[in-house]
CSV table of C-alpha atoms in Angstrom, one decimal:
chain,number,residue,atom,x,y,z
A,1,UNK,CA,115.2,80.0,83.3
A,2,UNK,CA,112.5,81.9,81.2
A,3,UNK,CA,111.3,83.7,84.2
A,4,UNK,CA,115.1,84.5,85.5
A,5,UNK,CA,114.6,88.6,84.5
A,6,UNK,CA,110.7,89.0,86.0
A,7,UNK,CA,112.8,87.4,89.3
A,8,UNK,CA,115.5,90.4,88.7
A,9,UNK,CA,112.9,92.8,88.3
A,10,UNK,CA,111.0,91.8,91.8
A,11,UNK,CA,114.3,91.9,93.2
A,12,UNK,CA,115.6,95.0,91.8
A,13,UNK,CA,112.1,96.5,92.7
A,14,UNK,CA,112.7,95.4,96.6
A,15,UNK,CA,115.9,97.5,96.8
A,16,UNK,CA,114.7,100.3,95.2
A,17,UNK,CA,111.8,100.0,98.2
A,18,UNK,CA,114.5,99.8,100.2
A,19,UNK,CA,115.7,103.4,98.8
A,20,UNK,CA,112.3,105.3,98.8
A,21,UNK,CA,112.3,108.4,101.2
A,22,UNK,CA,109.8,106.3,103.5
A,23,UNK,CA,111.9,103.9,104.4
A,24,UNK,CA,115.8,104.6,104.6
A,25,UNK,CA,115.6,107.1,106.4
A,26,UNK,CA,114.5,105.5,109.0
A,27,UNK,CA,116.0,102.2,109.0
A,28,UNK,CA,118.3,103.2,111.9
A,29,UNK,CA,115.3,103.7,114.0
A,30,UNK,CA,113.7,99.9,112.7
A,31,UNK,CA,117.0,98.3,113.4
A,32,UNK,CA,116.9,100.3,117.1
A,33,UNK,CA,113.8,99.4,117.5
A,34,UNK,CA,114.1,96.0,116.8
A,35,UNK,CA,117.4,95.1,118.3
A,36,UNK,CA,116.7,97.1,121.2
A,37,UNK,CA,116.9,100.9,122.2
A,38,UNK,CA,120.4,101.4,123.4
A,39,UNK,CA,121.7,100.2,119.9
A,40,UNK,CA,122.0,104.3,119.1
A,41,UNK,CA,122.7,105.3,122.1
A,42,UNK,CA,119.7,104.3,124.4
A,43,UNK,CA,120.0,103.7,128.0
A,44,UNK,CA,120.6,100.3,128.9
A,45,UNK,CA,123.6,98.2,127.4
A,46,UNK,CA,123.6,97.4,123.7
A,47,UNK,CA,123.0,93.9,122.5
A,48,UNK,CA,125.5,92.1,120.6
A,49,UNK,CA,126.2,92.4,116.8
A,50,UNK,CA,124.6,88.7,116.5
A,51,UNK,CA,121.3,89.7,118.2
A,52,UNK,CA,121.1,92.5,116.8
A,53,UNK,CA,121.2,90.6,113.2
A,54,UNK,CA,118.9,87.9,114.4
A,55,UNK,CA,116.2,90.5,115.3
A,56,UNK,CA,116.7,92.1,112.0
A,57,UNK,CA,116.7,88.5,109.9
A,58,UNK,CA,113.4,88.2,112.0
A,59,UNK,CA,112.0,91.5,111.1
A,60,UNK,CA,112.7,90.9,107.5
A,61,UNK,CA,111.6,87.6,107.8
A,62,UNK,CA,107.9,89.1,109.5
A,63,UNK,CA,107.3,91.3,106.6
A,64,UNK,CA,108.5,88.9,104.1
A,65,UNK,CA,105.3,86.5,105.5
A,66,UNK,CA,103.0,89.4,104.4
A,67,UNK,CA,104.2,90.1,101.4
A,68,UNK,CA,103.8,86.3,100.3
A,69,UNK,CA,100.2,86.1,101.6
A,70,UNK,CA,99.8,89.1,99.4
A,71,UNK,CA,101.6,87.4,96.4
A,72,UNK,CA,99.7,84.0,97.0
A,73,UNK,CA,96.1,85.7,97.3
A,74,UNK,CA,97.2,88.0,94.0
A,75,UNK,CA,98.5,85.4,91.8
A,76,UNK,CA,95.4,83.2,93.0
A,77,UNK,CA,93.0,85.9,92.4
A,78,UNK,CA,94.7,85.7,88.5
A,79,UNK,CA,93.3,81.9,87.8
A,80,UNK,CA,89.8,83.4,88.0
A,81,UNK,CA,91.1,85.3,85.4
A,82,UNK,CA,93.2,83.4,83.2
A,83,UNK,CA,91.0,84.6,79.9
A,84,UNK,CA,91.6,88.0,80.4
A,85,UNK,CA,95.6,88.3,80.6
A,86,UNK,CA,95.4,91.6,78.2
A,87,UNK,CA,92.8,93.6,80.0
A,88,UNK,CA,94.3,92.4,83.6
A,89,UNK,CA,97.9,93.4,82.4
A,90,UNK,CA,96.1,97.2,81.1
A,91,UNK,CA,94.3,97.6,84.1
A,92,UNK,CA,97.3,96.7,86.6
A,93,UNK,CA,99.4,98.9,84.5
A,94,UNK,CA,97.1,102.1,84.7
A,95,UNK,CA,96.7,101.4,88.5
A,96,UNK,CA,100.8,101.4,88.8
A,97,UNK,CA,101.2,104.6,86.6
A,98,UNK,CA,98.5,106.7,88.5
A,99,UNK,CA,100.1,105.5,91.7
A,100,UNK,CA,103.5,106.3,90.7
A,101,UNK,CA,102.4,109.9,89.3
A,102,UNK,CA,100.3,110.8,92.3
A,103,UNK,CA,104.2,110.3,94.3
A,104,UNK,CA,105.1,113.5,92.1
A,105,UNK,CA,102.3,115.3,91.8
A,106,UNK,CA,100.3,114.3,94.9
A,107,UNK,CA,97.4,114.8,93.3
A,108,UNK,CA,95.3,112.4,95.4
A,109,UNK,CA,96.1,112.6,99.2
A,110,UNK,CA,94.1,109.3,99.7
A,111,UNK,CA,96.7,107.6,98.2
A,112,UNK,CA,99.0,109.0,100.9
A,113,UNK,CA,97.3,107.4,103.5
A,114,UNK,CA,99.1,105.3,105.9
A,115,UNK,CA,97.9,102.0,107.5
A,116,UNK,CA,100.8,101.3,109.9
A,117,UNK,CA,100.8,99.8,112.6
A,118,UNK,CA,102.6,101.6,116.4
A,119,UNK,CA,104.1,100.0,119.1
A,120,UNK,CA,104.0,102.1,122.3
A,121,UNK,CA,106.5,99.6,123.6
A,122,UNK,CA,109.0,96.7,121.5
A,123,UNK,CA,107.4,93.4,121.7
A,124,UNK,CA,109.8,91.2,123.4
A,125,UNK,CA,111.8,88.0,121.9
A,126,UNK,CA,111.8,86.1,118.5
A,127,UNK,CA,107.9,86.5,118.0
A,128,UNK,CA,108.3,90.2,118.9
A,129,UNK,CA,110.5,90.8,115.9
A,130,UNK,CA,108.8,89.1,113.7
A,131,UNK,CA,105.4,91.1,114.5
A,132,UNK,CA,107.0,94.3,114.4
A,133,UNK,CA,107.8,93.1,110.8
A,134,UNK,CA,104.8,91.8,109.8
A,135,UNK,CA,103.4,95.6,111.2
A,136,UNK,CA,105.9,96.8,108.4
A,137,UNK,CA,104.9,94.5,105.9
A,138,UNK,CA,100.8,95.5,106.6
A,139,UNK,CA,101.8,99.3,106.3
A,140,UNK,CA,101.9,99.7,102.6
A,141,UNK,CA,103.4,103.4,102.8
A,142,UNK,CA,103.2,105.5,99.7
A,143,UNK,CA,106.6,105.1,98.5
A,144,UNK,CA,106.4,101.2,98.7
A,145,UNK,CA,102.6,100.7,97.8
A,146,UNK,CA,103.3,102.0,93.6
A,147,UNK,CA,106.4,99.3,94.0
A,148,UNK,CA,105.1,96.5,95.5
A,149,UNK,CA,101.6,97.0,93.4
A,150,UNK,CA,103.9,96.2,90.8
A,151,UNK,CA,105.0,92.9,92.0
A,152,UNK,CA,101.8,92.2,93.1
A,153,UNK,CA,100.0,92.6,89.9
A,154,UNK,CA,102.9,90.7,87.7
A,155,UNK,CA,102.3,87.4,90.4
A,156,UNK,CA,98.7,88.4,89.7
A,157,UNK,CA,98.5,87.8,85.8
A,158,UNK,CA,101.3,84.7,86.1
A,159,UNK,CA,98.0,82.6,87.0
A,160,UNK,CA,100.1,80.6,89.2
A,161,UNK,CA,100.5,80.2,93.2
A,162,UNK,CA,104.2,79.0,93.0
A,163,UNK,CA,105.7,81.5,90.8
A,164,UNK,CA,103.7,84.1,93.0
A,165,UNK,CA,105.2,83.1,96.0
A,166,UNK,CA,108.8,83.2,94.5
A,167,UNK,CA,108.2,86.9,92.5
A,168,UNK,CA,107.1,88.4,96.6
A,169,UNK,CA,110.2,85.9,98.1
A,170,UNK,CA,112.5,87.8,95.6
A,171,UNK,CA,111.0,91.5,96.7
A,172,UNK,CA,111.3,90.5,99.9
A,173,UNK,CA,115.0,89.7,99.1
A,174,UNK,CA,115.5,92.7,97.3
A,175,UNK,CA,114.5,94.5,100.9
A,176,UNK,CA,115.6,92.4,103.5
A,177,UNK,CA,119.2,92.1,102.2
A,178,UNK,CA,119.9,96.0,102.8
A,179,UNK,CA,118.2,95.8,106.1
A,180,UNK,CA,120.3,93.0,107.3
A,181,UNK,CA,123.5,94.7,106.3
A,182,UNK,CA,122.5,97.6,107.8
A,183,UNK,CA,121.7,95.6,111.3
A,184,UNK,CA,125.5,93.9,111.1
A,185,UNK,CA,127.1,97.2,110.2
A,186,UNK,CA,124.7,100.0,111.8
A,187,UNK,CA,127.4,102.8,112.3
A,188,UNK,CA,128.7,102.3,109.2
A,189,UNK,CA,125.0,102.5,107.5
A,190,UNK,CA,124.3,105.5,109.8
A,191,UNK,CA,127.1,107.5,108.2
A,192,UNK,CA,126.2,106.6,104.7
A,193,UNK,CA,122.6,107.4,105.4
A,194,UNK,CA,123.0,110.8,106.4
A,195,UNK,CA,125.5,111.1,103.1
A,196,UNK,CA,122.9,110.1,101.1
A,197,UNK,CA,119.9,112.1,102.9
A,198,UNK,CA,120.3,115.0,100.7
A,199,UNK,CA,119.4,112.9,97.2
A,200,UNK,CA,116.4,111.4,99.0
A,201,UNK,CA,114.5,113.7,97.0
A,202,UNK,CA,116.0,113.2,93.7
A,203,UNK,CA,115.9,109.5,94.4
């Protein structure tokens, strides 16, 4: 498969979304959230493992429906374009750098600006999940937006709907997986959160 290592890429570029300072840190709260509030210790009784990964599967699965609108209206943006793959692929590329340097250098606090969405309370049931993950998804925090640009400007000069769709399926891949580990094995992903909390910077 000729596009087998751009596939890689998106889903190496999920995980390492998965591993920015804005998001695992606070997957235990997502997966609470999601599964319900007693899963760390809230009042009530906790759910089962098995809801517990179903809500997760449709979290990932609400923010993974965003990410592929995204991908379909990027990479169907790029037929308009189809004459222009140089200056598109110079363009895209400047955006990604200046977004990735303004992480360090924070040079431009627009950039930091979030656009997530808050729940005062957990929408209940299947569709509630999958909402609160679509809310994710729409978010676009500063750690994922340099990221997900990425992916969203290489389905944007492929000129094509289809491979769009499977560049933004792998991402979303590349972050669900972790998350759905995390959901079947949440103590254990606690503990080697907070191991790993002191390198969040350095990561």
């Amino acid at each position: 498969m000729g596009n087998q290592p751009t596939l890689l890429l998106s889903f190496a570029a999920g995980l390492l979304s998965f591993l920015s300072p804005c998001v695992v840190p606070l997957v235990p709260s997502y997966i609470s959230f999601v599964g319900g509030s007693a899963v760390l210790g809230g009042e009530g009784a906790a759910p089962s493992r098995g809801t517990v990964i179903l809500r997760t599967a449709l979290f990932v699965a609400g923010f993974s429906i965003v990410f592929v609108a995204l991908g379909v209206l990027f990479s169907g943006s790029g037929l308009l374009f189809t004459n222009a793959g140089t200056i598109i692929n110079v363009v895209a590329g400047g955006i990604v750098i200046i977004l990735g340097v303004n992480i360090i250098f924070d040079f431009w606090k627009l950039l930091n600006m979030e656009a997530r969405f808050h729940f005062e309370k957990r929408p209940r049931g299947a569709v509630g999940s999958v909402l609160i993950g679509m809310a994710f998804g729409a978010g676009w925090t500063p750690c994922i937006g340099p990221i997900l640009a990425s992916v969203l400007f290489l389905a944007g000069t492929s000129g094509n709907v289809g491979s769009g769709i499977v560049l933004l399926l792998a991402y979303s891949l590349g972050l669900g997986i972790p998350f759905l580990l995390a959901g079947a094995f949440l103590d254990l992903a606690s503990q080697a959160l907070k191991r790993i909390k002191p390198y969040l910077p350095a990561i």
